[in-house]
Coordinates of C-alpha atoms and ligand atoms in Angstrom, one line a residue:
X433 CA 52.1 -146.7 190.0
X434 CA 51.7 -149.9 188.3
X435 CA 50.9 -150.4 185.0
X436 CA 48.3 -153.3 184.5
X437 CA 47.1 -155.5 182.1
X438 CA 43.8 -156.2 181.9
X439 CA 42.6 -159.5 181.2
X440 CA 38.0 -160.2 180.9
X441 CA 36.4 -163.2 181.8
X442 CA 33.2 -163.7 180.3
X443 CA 31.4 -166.3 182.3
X444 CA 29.6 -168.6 180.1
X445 CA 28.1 -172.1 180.1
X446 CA 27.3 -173.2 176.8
X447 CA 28.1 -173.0 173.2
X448 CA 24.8 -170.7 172.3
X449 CA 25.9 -168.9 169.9
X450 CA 23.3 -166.0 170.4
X451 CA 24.9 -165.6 173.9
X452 CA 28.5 -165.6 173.2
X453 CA 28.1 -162.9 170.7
X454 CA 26.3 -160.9 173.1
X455 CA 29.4 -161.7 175.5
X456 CA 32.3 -161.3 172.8
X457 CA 31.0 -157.7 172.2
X458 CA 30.5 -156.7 175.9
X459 CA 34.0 -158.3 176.6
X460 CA 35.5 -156.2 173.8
X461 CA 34.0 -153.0 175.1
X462 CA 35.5 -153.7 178.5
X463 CA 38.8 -153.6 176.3
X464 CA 38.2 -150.3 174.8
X465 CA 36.4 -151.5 172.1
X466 CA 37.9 -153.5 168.7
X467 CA 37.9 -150.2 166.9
X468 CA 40.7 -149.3 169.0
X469 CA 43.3 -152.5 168.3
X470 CA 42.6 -152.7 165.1
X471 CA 41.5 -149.9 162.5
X472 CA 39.1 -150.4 159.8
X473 CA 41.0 -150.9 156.9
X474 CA 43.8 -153.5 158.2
X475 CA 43.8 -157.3 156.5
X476 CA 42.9 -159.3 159.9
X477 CA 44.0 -162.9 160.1
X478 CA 41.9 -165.5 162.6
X479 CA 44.0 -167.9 163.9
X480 CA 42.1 -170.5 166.1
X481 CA 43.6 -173.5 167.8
X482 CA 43.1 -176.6 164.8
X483 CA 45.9 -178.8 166.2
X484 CA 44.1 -181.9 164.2
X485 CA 41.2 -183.0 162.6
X486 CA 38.6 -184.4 166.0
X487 CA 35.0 -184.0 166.7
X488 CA 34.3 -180.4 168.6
X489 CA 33.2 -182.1 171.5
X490 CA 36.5 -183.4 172.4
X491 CA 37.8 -180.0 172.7
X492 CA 40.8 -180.6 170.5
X493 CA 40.0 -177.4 168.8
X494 CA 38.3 -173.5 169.7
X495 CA 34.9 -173.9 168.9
X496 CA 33.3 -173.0 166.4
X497 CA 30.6 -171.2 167.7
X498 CA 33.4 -168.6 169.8
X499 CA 34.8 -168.2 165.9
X500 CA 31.7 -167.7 164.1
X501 CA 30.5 -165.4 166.7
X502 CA 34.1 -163.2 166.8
X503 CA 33.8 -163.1 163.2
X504 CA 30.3 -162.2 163.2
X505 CA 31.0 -158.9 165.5
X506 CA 34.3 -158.0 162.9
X507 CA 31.8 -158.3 159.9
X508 CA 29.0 -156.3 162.0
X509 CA 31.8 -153.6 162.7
X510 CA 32.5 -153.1 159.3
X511 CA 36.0 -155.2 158.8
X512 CA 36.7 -156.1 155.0
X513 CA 39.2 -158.2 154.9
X514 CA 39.7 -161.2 157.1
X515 CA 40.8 -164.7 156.4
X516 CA 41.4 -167.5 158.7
X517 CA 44.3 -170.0 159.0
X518 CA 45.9 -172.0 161.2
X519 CA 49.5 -173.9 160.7
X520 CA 48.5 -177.4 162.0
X521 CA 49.9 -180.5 163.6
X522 CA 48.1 -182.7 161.3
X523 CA 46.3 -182.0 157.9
X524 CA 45.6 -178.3 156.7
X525 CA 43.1 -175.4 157.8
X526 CA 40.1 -176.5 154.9
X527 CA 40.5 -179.9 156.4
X528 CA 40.8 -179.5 159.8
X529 CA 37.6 -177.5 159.7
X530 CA 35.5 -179.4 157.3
X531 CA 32.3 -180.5 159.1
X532 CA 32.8 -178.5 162.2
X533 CA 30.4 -176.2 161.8
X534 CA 33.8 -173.8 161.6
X535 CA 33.1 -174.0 157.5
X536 CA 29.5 -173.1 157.6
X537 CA 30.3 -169.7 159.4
X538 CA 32.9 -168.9 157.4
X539 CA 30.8 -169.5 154.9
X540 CA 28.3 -167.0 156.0
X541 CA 30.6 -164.1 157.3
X542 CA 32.0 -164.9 153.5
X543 CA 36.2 -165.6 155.6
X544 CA 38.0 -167.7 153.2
X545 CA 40.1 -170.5 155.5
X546 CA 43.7 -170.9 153.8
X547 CA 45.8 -173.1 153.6
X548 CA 49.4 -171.9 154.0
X549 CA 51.5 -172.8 150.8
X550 CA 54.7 -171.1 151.3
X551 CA 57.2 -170.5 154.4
X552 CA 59.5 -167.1 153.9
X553 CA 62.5 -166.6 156.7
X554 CA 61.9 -163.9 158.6
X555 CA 64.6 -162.3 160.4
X556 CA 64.1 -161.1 164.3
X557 CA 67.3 -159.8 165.6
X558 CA 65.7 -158.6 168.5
X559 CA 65.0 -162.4 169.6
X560 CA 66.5 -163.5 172.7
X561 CA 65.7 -167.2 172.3
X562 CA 65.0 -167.4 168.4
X563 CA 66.6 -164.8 166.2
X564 CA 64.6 -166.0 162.9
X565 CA 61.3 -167.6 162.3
X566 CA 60.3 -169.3 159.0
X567 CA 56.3 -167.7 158.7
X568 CA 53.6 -168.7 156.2
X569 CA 53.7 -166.1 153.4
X570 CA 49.9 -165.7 153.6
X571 CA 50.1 -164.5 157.5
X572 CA 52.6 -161.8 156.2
X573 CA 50.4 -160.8 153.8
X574 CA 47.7 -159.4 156.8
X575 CA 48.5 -156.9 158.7
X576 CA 47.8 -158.1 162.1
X577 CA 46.5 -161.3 163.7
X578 CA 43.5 -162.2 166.6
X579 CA 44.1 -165.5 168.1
X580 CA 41.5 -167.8 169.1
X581 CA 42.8 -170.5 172.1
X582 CA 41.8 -173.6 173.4
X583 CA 41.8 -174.0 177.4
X584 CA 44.4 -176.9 177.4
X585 CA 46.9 -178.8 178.9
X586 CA 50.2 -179.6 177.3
X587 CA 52.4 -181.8 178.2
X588 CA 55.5 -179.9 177.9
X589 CA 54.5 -176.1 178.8
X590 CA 52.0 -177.7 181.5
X591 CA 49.0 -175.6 179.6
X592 CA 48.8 -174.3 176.2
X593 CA 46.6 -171.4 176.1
X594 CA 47.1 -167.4 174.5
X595 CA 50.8 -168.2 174.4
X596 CA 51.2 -171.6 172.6
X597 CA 48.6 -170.6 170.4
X598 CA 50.9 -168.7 168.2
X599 CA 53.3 -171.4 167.5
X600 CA 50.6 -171.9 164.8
X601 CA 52.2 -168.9 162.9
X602 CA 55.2 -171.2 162.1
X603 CA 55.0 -172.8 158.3
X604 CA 54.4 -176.4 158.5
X605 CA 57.5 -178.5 158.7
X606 CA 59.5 -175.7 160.5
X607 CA 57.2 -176.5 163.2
X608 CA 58.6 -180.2 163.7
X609 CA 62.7 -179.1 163.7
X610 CA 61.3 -176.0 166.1
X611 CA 60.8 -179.1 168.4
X612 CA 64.9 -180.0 167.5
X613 CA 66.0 -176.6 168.0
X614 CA 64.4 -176.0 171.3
X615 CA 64.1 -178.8 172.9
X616 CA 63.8 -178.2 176.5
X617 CA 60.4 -176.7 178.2
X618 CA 62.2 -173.6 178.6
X619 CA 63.9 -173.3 175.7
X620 CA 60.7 -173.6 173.8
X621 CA 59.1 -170.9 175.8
X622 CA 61.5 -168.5 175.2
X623 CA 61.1 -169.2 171.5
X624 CA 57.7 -169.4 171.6
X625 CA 58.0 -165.6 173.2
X626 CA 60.2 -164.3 170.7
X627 CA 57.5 -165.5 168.0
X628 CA 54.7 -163.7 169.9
X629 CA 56.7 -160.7 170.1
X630 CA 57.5 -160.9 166.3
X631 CA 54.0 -161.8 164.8
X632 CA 52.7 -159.3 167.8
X633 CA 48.9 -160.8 168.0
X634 CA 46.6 -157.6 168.7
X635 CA 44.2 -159.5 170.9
X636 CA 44.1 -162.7 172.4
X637 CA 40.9 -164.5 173.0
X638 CA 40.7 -168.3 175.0
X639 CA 37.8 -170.6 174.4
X640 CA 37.3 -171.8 177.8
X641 CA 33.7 -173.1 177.8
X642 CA 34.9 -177.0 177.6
X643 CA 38.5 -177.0 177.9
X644 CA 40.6 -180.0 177.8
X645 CA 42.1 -181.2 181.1
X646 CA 45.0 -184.5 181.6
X647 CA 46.4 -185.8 178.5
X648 CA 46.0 -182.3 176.5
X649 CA 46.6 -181.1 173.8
X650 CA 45.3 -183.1 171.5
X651 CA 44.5 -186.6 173.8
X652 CA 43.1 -185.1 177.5
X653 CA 39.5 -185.3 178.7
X654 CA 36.6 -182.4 178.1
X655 CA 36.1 -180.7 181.2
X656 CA 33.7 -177.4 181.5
X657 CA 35.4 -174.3 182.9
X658 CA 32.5 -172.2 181.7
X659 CA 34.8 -168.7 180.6
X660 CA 35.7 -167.0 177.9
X661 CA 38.9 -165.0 178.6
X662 CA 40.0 -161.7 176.8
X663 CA 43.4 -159.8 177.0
X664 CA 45.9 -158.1 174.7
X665 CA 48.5 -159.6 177.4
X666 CA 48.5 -163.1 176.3
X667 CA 51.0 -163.9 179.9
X668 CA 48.6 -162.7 182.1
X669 CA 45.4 -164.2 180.0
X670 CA 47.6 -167.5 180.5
X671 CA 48.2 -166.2 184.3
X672 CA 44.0 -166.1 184.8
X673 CA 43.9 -169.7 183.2
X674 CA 46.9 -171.1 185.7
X675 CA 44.9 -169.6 188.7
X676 CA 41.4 -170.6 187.6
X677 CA 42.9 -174.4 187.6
X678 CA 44.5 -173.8 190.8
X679 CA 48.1 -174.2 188.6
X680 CA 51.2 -171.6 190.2
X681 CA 51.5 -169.2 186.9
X682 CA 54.9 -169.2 187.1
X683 CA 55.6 -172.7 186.9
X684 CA 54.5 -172.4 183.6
X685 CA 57.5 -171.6 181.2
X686 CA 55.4 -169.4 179.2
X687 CA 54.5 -167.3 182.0
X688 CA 58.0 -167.2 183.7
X689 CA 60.1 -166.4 180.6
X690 CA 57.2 -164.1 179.1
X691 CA 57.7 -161.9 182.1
X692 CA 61.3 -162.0 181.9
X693 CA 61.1 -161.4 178.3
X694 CA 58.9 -158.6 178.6
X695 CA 55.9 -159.8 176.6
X696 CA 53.3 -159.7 179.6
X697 CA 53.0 -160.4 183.8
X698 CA 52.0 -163.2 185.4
X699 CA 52.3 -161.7 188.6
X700 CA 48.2 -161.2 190.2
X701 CA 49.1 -157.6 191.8
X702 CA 49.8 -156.5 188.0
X703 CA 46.5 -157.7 186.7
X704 CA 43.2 -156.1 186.5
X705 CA 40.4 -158.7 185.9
X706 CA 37.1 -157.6 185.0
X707 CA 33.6 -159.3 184.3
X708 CA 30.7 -157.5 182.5
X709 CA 29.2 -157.1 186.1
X710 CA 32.4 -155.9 187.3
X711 CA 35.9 -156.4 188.3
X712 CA 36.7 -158.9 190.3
X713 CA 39.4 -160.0 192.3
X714 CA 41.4 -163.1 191.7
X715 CA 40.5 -164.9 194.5
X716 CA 36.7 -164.0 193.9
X717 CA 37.5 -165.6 190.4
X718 CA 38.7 -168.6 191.6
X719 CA 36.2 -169.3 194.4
X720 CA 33.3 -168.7 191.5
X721 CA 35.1 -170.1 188.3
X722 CA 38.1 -172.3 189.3
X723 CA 37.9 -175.8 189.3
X724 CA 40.9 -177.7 192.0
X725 CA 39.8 -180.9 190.4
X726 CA 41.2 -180.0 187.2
X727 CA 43.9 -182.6 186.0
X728 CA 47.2 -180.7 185.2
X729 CA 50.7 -181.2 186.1
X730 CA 51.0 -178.7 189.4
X731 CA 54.5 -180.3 190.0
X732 CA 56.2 -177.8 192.4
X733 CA 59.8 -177.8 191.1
X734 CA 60.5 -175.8 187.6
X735 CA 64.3 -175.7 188.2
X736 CA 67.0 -176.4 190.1
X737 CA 70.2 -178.2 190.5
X738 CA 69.0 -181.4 190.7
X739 CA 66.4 -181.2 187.8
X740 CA 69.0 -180.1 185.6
X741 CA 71.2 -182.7 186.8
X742 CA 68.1 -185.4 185.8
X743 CA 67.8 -183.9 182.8
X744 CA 71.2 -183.7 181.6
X745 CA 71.4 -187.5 182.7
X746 CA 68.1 -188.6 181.2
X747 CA 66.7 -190.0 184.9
X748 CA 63.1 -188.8 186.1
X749 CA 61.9 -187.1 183.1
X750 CA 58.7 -187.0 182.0
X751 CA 58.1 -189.5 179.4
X752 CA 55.4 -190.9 176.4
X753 CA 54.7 -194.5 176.3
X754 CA 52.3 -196.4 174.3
X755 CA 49.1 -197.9 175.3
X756 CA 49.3 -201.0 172.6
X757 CA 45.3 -201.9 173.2
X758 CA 45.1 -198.6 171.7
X759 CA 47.3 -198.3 168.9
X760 CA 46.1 -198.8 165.5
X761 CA 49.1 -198.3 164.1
X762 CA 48.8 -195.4 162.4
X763 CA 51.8 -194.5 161.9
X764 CA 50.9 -190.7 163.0
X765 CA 53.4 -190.9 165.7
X766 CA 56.3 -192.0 163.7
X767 CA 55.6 -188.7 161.0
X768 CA 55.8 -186.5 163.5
X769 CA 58.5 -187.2 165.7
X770 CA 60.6 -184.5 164.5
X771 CA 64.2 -186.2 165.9
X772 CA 66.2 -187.4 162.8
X773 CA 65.9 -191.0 162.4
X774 CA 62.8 -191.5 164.5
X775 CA 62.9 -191.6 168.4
X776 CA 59.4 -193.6 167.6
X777 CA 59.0 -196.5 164.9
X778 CA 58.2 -199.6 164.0
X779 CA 61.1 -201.4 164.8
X780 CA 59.2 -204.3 165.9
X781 CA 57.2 -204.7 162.7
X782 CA 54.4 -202.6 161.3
X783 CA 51.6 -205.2 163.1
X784 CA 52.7 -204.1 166.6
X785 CA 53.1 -200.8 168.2
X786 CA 56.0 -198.5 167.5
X787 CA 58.2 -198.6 170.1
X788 CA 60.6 -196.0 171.6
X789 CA 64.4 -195.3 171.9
X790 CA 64.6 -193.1 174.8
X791 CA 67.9 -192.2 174.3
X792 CA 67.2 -190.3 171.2
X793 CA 63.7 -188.5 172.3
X794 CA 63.8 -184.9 173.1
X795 CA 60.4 -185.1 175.2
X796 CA 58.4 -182.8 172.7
X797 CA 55.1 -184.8 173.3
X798 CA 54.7 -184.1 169.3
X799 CA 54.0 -188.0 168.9
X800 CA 51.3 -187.6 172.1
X801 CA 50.3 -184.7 170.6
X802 CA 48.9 -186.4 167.3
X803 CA 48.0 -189.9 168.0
X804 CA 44.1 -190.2 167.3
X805 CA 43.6 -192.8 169.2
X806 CA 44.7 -191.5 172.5
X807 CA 47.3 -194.2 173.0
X808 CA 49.8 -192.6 174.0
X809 CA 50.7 -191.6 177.3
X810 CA 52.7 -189.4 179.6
X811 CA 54.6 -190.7 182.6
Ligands
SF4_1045 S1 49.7 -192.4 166.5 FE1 48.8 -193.6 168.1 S2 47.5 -195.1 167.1 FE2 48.9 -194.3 165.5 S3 50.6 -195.7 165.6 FE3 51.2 -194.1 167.0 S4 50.5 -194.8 169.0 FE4 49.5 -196.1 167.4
SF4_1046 S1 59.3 -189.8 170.3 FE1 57.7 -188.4 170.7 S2 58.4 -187.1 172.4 FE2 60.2 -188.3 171.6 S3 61.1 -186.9 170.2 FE3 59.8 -188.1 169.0 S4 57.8 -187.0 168.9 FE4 59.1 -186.1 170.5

C-alpha cells in the first residue's frame, strides 16, 4: 500500500484572527494533534516568511494574524519556550516586524523575535547537493522548528512556499554566496533539500489567505487564494499550492528534486488532502479553491537538451531588467547581488539606474527579490 502524506487545507477568507485560530487548531487535530510533533518541553523556534521590511497588505510577508494565532494555540497548549526568527533578505527579524502587528502578538504570547548574531558550520555529510550549511547559532539552540510560509511566486523555483521557506535557516551573508554556490534552479533546489532535511522543520504551515502572484517574492501583486495549508511534508504542501494555481508540481525544482531526494511526494495519488468537513479530492480542491488566473511561470519545459544548451550559452534565459521610472536608486540591488564584483551597479553614475552585465549574472533574482520599489523585472 501506499504510504501518504497528508497535507489540510483550511479554507479561509479573511485575516480574522478569532477564525484562524479556530481553523489552526481544527487543522492541527486533522494532523494528529501538536502534542504529537512536538513534546512539551522542546525549545520551539517560529520561522515565518520576513523576506523585507513592506506593509502586510502587499503580502511580502506571513501575516501576522496566522502567527499570532499559531502562537496563541502553542501558548494555550502549554509550550514554554518559543522564540521567533527569521534570516532575512533585508534588515533583521525586530525590524522587519516592527509595526506589523507581528510585534504586538509577540508581545502578548510574551515570544522574544531574535535577531541572529552568529553563523556556526554545520556539517551534513549526508547532503547530496550541499554537504555543509553555515546556521544561525540561535536556531541550534532550539530543538526543533515550525515554519510559517507565504503563498508566492519566485522567480527562480517558479513558487516559494513550505520549501523555500527554510532557506531562512541560513545565517545572513551565507545566504548571498548560497546564491554563488548553486546557481542554477536546480542546483538550488537540491540544496535547498539538503537544508530541509538537515534543520528537519516538524511542521509546515503556508499562509495562503492573500498570496502573492507575478513578480513574487518580494515585488508580485496580492491575489486572495483564501487557504491555509498544513503538512509535515513540506513537497506535497508545495504539491497542493502548484495544483491550486493550476502550476504542474513537478516543474517546480523543489518538488521534483524533493521527491528524488526523498524529502516528500509531489505526485497527487500519494497525497491525502483533507478539510475540517472532510477529505477531499484534488480535483474537488481545485474546482472550489484554485484560481487558473493566477500569474506564475507554467512554462512546460524544465529540462532538456536544448535548455541546457541555452543555458550553457547564455541565450533564452530568464532575465531581470530595470524599470528606470521606478528606480530610486537605492542602491538595494547592487548590496545584494551576491556575484563578486557586482553583476548590477552604477556604472553609469549614481543619478541613473544601475545597469547590468549579463555576462556575469547568475539569474538568482536576489536583486528582484529586494528592490522596494518594484522596478525591477523578469523577462
Ligand atoms: S533596488 Fe530597485 S529602486 Fe533601488 S536602485 Fe535597484 S532598481 Fe533602483
Ligand atoms: S544581477 Fe541580480 S540576478 Fe544577476 S547575479 Fe546579481 S542579484 Fe543575481
Amino acid at each position: 500500500m501506499i504510504k501518504k502524506s497528508k497535507v489540510v487545507l483550511l479554507p479561509c477568507a479573511e485575516y480574522d484572527e478569532e477564525k484562524i485560530y479556530v481553523l489552526l487548531k481544527e487543522g492541527l487535530s486533522l494532523l494528529g494533534g501538536i502534542e504529537s510533533l512536538i513534546s512539551m518541553d522542546k525549545k520551539i523556534l517560529l520561522k515565518p516568511n520576513l523576506l523585507k521590511k513592506a506593509e502586510v497588505e502587499k503580502a511580502v510577508i506571513t501575516h501576522p494574524v496566522v502567527v499570532g494565532a499559531f502562537a496563541r494555540i502553542l501558548r494555550e497548549k502549554g509550550y514554554e519556550n518559543i522564540v521567533l526568527a527569521d534570516s532575512c533578505g533585508h534588515g533583521t527579524t525586530k525590524s522587519v516586524i516592527r509595526g506589523t502587528g507581528m510585534d504586538t502578538y509577540l508581545e502578548k504570547y510574551q515570544i522574544p523575535a531574535i535577531d541572529y548574531t552568529e553563523g556556526i558550520k554545520v556539517d551534513y555529510p549526508q547532503g547530496i547537493q550541499a554537504k555543509e550549511f553555515i546556521l544561525p547559532k540561535e536556531l541550534l539552540e532550539q530543538d526543533c522548528v515550525i515554519s510559517l510560509s507565504k503563498m508566492k511566486t519566485h522567480a527562480l523555483e517558479r513558487i516559494t512556499g513550505a520549501v523555500k521557506n527554510s532557506y531562512g535557516f541560513v545565517y545572513g551573508l551565507h545566504k548571498a554566496k548560497g546564491h554563488t554556490q548553486y546557481p542554477s534552479a536546480d542546483s538550488f533546489a537540491r540544496m535547498l533539500i539538503d537544508l530541509n532535511r538537515c534543520v528537519a522543520p516538524k511542521l509546515y504551515v503556508m499562509d495562503g489567505i492573500v498570496a502573492m502572484e507575478g513578480n513574487g517574492p518580494g515585488s508580485g501583486d496580492p491575489v486572495s487564494m483564501n487557504v491555509i495549508l498544513m503538512s509535515i511534508d513540506p513537497v506535497a504542501l508545495d504539491s497542493v499550492f502548484a495544483k491550486l494555481v493550476h502550476l504542474k508540481p513537478e516543474l517546480v525544482p523543489t518538488n521534483y528534486h524533493g521527491e528524488k531526494m526523498g524529502l516528500g511526494t509531489w505526485k497527487e495519488e500519494e497525497i491525502t488532502l483533507v478539510t475540517p468537513e472532510g477529505e477531499i479530492s484534488m480535483a474537488e480542491a481545485v474546482e472550489r479553491y484554485g484560481n487558473r488566473k493566477f500569474h506564475v511561470d507554467r512554462t512546460e519545459v524544465r529540462k532538456n537538451i536544448w535548455t541546457r544548451m541555452a543555458g550553457a550559452l547564455n541565450i533564452f534565459q530568464k532575465k531581470p531588467y530595470i524599470e528606470p521610472d521606478k528606480c530610486v536608486r537605492c542602491g538595494i540591488c547592487v548590496q545584494s547581488c551576491p556575484v563578486p564584483g557586482k553583476a548590477v551597479d552604477f556604472r553609469n553614475g549614481k543619478n541613473k539606474a544601475p545597469v547590468y552585465d549579463y555576462k556575469k549574472c547568475i539569474r538568482c533574482f536576489c536583486c528582484q527579490e529586494m528592490c522596494p520599489k518594484k522596478a525591477i523585472k523578469v523577462k
